[in-house]
Every structure is written in C-alpha cells, then in structure tokens.
PDB file of C-alpha atoms in Angstrom:
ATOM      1  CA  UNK A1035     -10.223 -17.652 -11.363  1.00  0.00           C
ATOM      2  CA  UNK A1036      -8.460 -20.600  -9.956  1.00  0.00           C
ATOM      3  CA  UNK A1037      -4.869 -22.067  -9.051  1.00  0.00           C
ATOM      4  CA  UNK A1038      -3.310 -24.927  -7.391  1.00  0.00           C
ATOM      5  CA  UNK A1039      -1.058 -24.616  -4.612  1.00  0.00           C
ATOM      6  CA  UNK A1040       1.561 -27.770  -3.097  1.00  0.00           C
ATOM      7  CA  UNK A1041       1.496 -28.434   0.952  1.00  0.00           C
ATOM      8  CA  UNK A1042       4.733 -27.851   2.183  1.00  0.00           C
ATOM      9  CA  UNK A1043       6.478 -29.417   5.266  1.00  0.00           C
ATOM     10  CA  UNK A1044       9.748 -27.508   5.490  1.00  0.00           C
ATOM     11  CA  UNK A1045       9.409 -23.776   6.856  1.00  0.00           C
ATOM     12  CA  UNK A1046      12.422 -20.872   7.782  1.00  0.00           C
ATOM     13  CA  UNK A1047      14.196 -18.948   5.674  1.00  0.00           C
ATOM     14  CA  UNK A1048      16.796 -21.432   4.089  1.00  0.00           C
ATOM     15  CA  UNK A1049      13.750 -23.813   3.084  1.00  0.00           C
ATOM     16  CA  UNK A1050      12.115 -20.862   1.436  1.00  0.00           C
ATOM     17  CA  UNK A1051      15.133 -19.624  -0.277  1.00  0.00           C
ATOM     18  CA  UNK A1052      15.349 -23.470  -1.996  1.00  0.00           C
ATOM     19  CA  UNK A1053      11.609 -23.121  -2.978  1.00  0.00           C
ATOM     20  CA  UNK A1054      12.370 -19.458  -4.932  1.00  0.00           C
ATOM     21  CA  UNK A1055      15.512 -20.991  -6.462  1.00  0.00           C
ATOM     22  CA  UNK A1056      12.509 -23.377  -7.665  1.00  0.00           C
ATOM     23  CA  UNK A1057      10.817 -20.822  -8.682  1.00  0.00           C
ATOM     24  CA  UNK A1058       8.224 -21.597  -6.470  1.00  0.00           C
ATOM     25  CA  UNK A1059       6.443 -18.652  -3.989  1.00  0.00           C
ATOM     26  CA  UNK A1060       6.137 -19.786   0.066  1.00  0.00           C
ATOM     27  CA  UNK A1061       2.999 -18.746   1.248  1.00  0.00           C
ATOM     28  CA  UNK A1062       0.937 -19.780   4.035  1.00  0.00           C
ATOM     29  CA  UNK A1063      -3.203 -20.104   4.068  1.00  0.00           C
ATOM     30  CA  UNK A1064      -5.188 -18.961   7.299  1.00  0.00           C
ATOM     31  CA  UNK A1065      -8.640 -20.069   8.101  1.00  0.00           C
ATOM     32  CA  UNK A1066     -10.947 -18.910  11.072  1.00  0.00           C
ATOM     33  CA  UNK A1067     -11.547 -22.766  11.490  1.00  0.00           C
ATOM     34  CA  UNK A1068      -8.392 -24.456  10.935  1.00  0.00           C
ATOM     35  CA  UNK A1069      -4.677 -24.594  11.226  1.00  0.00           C
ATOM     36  CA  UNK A1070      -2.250 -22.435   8.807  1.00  0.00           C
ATOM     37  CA  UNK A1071      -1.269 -24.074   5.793  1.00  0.00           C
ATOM     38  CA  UNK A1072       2.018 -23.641   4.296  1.00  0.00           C
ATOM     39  CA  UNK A1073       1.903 -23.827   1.290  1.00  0.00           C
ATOM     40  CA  UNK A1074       4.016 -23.427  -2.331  1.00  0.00           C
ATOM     41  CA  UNK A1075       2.876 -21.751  -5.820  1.00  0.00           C
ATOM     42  CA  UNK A1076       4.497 -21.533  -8.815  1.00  0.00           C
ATOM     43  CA  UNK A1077       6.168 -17.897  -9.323  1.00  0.00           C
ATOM     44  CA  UNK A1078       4.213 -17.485 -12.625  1.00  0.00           C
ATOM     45  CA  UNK A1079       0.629 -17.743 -10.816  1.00  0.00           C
ATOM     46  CA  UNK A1080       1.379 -15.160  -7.721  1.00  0.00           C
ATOM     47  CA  UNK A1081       2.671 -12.688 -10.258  1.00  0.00           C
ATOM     48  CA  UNK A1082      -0.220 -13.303 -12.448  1.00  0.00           C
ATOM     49  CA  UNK A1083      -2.354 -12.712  -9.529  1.00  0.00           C
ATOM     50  CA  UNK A1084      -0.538  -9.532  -8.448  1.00  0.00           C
ATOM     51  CA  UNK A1085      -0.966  -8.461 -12.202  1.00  0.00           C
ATOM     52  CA  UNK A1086      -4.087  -9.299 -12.846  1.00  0.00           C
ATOM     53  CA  UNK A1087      -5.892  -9.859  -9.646  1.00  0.00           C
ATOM     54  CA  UNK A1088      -4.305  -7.170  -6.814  1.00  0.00           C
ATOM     55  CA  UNK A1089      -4.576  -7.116  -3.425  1.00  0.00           C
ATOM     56  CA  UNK A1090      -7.872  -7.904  -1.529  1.00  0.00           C
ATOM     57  CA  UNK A1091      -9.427 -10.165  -4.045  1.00  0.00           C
ATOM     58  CA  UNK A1092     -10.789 -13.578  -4.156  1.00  0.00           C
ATOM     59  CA  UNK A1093     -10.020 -16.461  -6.219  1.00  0.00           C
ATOM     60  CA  UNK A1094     -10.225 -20.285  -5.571  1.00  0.00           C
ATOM     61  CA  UNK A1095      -7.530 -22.151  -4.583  1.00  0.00           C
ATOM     62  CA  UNK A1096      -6.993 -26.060  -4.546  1.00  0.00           C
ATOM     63  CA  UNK A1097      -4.838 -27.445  -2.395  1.00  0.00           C
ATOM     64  CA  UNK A1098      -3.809 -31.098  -1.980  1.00  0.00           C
ATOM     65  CA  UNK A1099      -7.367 -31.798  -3.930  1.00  0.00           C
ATOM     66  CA  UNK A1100      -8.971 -29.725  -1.920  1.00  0.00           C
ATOM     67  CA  UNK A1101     -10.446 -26.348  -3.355  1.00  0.00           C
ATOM     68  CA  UNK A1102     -11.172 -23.496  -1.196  1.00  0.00           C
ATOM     69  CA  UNK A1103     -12.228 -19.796  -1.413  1.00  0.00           C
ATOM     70  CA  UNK A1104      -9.515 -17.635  -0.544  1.00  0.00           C
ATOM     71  CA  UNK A1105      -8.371 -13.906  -0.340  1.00  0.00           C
ATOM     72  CA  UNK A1106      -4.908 -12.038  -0.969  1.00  0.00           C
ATOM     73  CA  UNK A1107      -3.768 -10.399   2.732  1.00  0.00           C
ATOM     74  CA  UNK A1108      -0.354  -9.877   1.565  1.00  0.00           C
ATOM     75  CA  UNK A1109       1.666 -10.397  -0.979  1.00  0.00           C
ATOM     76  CA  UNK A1110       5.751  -9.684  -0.171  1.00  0.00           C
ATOM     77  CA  UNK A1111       7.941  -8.558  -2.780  1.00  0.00           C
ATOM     78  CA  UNK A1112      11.462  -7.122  -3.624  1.00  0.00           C
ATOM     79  CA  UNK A1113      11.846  -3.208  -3.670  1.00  0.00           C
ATOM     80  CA  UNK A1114      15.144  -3.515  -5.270  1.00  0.00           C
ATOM     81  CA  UNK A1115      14.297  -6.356  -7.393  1.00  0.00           C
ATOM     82  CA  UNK A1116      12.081  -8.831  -9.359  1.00  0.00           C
ATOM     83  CA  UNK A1117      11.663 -11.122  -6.439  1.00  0.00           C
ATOM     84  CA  UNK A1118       8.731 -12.490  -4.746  1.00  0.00           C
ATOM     85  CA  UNK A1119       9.543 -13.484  -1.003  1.00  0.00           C
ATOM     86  CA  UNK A1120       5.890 -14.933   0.300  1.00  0.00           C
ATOM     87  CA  UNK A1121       1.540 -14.872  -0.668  1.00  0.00           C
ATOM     88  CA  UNK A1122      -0.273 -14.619   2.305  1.00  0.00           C
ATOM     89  CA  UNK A1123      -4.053 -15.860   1.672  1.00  0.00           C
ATOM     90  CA  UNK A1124      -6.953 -15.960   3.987  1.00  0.00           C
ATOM     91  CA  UNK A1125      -9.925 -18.812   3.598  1.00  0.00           C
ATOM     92  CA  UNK A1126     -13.070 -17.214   3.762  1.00  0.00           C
ATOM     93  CA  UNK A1127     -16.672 -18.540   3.623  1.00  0.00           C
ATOM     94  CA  UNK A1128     -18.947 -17.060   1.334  1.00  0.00           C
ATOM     95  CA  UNK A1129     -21.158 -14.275   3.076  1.00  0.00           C
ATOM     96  CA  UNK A1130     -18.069 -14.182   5.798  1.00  0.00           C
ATOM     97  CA  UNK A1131     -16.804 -10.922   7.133  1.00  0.00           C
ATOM     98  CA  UNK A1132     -13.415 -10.019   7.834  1.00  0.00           C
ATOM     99  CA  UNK A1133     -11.295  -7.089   8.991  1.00  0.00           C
ATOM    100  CA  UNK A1134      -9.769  -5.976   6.235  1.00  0.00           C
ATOM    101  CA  UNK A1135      -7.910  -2.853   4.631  1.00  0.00           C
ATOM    102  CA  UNK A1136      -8.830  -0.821   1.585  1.00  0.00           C
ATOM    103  CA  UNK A1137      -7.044   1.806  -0.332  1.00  0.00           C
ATOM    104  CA  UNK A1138      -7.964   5.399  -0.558  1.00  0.00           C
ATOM    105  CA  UNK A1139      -7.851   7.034  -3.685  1.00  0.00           C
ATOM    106  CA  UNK A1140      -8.369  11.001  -4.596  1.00  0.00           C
ATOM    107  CA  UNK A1141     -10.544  12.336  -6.878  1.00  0.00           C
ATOM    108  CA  UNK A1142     -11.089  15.606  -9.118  1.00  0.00           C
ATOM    109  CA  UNK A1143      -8.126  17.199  -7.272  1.00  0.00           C
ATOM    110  CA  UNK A1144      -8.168  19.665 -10.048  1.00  0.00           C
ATOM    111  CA  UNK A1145     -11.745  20.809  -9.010  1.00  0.00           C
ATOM    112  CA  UNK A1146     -10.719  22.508  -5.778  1.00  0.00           C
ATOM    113  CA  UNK A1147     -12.370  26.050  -4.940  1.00  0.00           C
ATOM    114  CA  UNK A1148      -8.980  27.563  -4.628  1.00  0.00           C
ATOM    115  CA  UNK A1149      -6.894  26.364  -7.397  1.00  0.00           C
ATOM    116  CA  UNK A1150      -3.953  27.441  -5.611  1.00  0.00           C
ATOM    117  CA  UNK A1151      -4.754  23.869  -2.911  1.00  0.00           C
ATOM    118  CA  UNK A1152      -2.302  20.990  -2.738  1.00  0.00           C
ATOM    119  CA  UNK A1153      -4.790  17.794  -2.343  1.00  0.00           C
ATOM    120  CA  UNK A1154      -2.493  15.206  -0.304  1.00  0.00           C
ATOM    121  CA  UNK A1155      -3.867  11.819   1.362  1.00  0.00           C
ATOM    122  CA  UNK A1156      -2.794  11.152   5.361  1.00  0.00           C
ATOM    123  CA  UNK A1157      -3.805   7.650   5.451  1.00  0.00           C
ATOM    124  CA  UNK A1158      -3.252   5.786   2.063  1.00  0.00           C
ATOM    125  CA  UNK A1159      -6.070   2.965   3.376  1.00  0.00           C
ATOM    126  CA  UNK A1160      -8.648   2.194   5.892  1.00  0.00           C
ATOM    127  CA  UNK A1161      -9.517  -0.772   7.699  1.00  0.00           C
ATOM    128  CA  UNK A1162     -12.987  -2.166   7.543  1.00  0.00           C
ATOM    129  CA  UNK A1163     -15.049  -5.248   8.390  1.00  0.00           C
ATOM    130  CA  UNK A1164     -16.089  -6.233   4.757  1.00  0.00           C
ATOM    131  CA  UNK A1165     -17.095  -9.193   2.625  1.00  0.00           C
ATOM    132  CA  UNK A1166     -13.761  -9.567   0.950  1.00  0.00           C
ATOM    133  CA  UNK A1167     -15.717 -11.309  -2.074  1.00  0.00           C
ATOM    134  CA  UNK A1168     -18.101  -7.915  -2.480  1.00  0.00           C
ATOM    135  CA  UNK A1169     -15.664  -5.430  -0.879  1.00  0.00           C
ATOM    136  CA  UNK A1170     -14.159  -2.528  -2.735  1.00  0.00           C
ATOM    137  CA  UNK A1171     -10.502  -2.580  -3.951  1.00  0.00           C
ATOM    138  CA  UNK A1172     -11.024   1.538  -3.197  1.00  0.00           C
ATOM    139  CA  UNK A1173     -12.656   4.111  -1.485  1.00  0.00           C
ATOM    140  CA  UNK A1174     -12.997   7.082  -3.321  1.00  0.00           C
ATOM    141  CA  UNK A1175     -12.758  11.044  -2.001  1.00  0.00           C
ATOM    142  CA  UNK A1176     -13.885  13.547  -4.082  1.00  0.00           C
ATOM    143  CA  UNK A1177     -11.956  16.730  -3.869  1.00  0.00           C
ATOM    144  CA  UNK A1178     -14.846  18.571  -5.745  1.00  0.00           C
ATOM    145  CA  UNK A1179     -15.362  22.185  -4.315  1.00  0.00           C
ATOM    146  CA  UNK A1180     -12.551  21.750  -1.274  1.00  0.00           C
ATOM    147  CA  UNK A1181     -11.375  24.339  -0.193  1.00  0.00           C
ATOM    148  CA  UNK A1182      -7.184  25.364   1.677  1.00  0.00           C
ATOM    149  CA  UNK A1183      -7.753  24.394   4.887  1.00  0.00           C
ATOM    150  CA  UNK A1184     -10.247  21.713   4.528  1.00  0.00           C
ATOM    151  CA  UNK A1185      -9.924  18.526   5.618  1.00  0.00           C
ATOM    152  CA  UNK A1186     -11.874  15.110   4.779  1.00  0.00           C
ATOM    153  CA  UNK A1187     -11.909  12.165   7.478  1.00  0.00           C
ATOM    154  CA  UNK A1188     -12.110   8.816   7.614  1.00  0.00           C
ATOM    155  CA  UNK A1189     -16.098   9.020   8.956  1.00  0.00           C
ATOM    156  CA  UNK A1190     -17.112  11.111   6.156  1.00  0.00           C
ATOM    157  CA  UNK A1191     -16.025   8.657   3.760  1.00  0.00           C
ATOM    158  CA  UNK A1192     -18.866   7.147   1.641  1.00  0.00           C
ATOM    159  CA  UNK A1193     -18.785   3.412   1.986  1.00  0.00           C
ATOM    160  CA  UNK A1194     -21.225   0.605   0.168  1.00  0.00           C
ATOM    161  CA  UNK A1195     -23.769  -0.787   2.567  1.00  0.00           C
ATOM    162  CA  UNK A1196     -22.779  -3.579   4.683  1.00  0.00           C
ATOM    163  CA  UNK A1197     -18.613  -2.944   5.248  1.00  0.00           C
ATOM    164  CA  UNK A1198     -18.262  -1.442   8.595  1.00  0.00           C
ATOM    165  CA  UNK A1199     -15.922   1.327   9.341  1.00  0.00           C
ATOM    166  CA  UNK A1200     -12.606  -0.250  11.387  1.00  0.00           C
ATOM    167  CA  UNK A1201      -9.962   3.112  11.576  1.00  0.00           C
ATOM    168  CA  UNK A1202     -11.158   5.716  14.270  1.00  0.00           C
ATOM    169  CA  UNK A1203     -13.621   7.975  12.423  1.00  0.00           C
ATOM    170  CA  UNK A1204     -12.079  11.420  13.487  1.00  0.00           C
ATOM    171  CA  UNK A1205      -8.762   9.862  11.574  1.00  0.00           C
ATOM    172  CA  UNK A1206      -7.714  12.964   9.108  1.00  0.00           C
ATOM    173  CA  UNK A1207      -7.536  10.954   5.577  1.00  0.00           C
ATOM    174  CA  UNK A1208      -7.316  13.564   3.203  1.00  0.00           C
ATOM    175  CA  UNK A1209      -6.066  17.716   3.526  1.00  0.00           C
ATOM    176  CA  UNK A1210      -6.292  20.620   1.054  1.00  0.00           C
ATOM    177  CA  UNK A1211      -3.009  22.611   1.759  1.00  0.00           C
ATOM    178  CA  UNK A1212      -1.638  25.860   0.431  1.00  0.00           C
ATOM    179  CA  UNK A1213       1.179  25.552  -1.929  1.00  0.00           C
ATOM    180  CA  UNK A1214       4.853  25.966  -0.033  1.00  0.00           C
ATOM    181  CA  UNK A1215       5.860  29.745  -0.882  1.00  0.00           C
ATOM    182  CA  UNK A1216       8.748  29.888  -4.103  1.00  0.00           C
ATOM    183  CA  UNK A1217      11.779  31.146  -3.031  1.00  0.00           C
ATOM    184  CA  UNK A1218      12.082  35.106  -3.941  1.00  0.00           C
ATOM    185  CA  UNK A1219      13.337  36.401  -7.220  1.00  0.00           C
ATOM    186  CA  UNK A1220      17.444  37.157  -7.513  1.00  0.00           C
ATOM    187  CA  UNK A1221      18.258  40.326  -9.326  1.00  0.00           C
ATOM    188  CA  UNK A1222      21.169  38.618 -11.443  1.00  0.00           C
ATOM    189  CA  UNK A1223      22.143  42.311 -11.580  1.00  0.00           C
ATOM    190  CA  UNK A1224      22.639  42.827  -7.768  1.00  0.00           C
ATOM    191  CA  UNK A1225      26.532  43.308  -6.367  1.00  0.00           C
ATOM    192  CA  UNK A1226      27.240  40.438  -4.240  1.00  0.00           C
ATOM    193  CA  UNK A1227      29.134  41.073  -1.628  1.00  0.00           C
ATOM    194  CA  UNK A1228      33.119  39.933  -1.369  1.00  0.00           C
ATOM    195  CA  UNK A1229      33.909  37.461   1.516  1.00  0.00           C
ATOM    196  CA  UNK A1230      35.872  38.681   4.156  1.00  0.00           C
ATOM    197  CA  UNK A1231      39.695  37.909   4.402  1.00  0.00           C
ATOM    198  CA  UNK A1232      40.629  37.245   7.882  1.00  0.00           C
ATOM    199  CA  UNK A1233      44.109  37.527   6.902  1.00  0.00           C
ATOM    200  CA  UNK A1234      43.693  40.945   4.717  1.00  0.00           C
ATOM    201  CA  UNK A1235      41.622  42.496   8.127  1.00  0.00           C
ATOM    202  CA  UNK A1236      44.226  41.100  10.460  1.00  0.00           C
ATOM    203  CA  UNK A1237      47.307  42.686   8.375  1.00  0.00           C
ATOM    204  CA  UNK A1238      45.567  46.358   7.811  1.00  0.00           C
ATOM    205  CA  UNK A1239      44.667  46.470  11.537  1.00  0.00           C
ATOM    206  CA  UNK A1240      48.348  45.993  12.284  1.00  0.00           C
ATOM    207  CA  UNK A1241      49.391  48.660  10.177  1.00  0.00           C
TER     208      UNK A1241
END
C-alpha cells in the first residue's frame, strides 16, 4: 500500500492546529541515516491506515517525489474525540532491524485447569528487535492447562525466529488469579438493628 505525504516547514502547536483545521495530519518521518522530516497527510489516509493498516506495519510512502519504506511508531489520537493530533513513521531499509514493541494477546482463557482462574495480562506488549516488515502485530499466550497461581513471563514467550527479545525476560506478562471472594449472603429476614439516639440515651440517663 502506498500514500503521499507534503514537506512541511512550519512546526509547534499553532502551525499544527492550522494543518488539522485543513484536515491535514502533522507527522514527522525518522530515518537511521537522515534528518526528521516533518511532514503533512491528508486526515482520510492516516485514518485509513489506522483502520486498515494498525500499528507496526509497513507501507510506502512518497514524499516530495521521493518514495520510501516506512513503518507506523505512533499514531496520536483524541480519547474524547474524533481527532487525530500527529503519525509518527520510521524509514526502514528492507532486511533492517529495529527496536520495536508488539502487543500481547491471551489465548484459550477458558481452557484453564481450574475454571475458577481469572487470566489477566501485566504487560499489554513487549519490546523486541524485529524486522518491522516480517514482525508480528502479536504475540500470542496460550492459557491452555494454567493453573491459579501460575504465571507466564516474558522469556517463555514463543517468538518467530529472528526478532530478539528487548523487555527483561523474568518480566511477569501474564497471571492466573483466583476469583475476588462475593460478598456473603443477607438474610432479608434478619432484624437490623435501630441506630442509637444520642439524644434519647442522654435524656433516660438523666432521669
């Protein structure tokens, strides 16, 4: 897939706000061998590239005739609304290696040993060293068989040949749990007892 990005002079915030009134995306292209490029895209490709594309992928990228190989680092968004502030893109070479994250997902949580276990993920990715071009978007842990108390981490994860493991390998990525104890039962037949009233206490002991 490929898209065509503008050079842009003017950086800081108020130049960026005129480029989204544009509807235009400021972004900025890193390379191991050159300078940052700022850069512009139209609002319609980034979001069709979040959609479509997601983070750590590749696609080409032309830029003042120029076409290079590039992948996603970051893309900044709105959590409140429909508003995309900045693309981050990296320039890679093909074969090149870069640190990089990827996202850990869970799998057959329903297959524990005790069915009672609460599968929950510590460390939503890890970083690697990785061909961004062949890399993973996931890593996958298989919850198949764990057990309460078990505990998966980051250098027992199963990774494709050739992407090196980045995050400390004793990091805890994924924990099987015991469900947190329900509350006890409430006989809706019980007395409850009636409040004390200071007042009513304080007037009998005077008596």
């Amino acid at each position: 897939m490929k898209f065509t990005a503008q050079k842009r002079e003017s950086v800081g915030t108020s130049a960026a706000k005129l480029l989204r009134n544009e509807n235009l995306v400021p972004g900025t292209v890193y390379a191991s061998d050159l300078d940052p490029i700022n850069i512009a895209m139209s609002v319609t490709d980034v979001e069709q590239i979040r959609r479509e594309i997601g983070l750590n992928s590749v696609f080409d990228l032309e830029v003042e005739g120029k076409t290079r190989t590039v992948y996603i680092r970051e893309i900044t968004q709105s959590s409140l609304k429909p508003v995309i502030y900045n693309i981050a893109l990296q320039a890679i070479k093909k074969g090149e290696k870069l640190e990089m994250p990827i996202s850990v997902v869970i799998t057959n949580d329903d297959a524990l040993a005790d069915p009672d276990g609460v599968v929950s993920t510590t460390l939503l990715e890890i970083t690697v060293i990785a061909d961004p071009a062949t890399a993973p978007d996931t890593v996958e842990v298989d919850a198949t068989g764990l057990n309460i108390g078990d505990s998966i981490t980051a250098g027992q994860l199963s990774l494709p040949d050739g992407i090196e493991l980045v995050t400390d390998p004793e990091e805890v990525v994924v924990t099987v749990s015991a469900p947190d104890e329900a509350p006890e039962d409430v006989d809706p037949e019980a007395e409850t007892a009636e409040p004390e009233v200071i007042n009513e206490k304080e007037e009998a002991d005077a008596e």
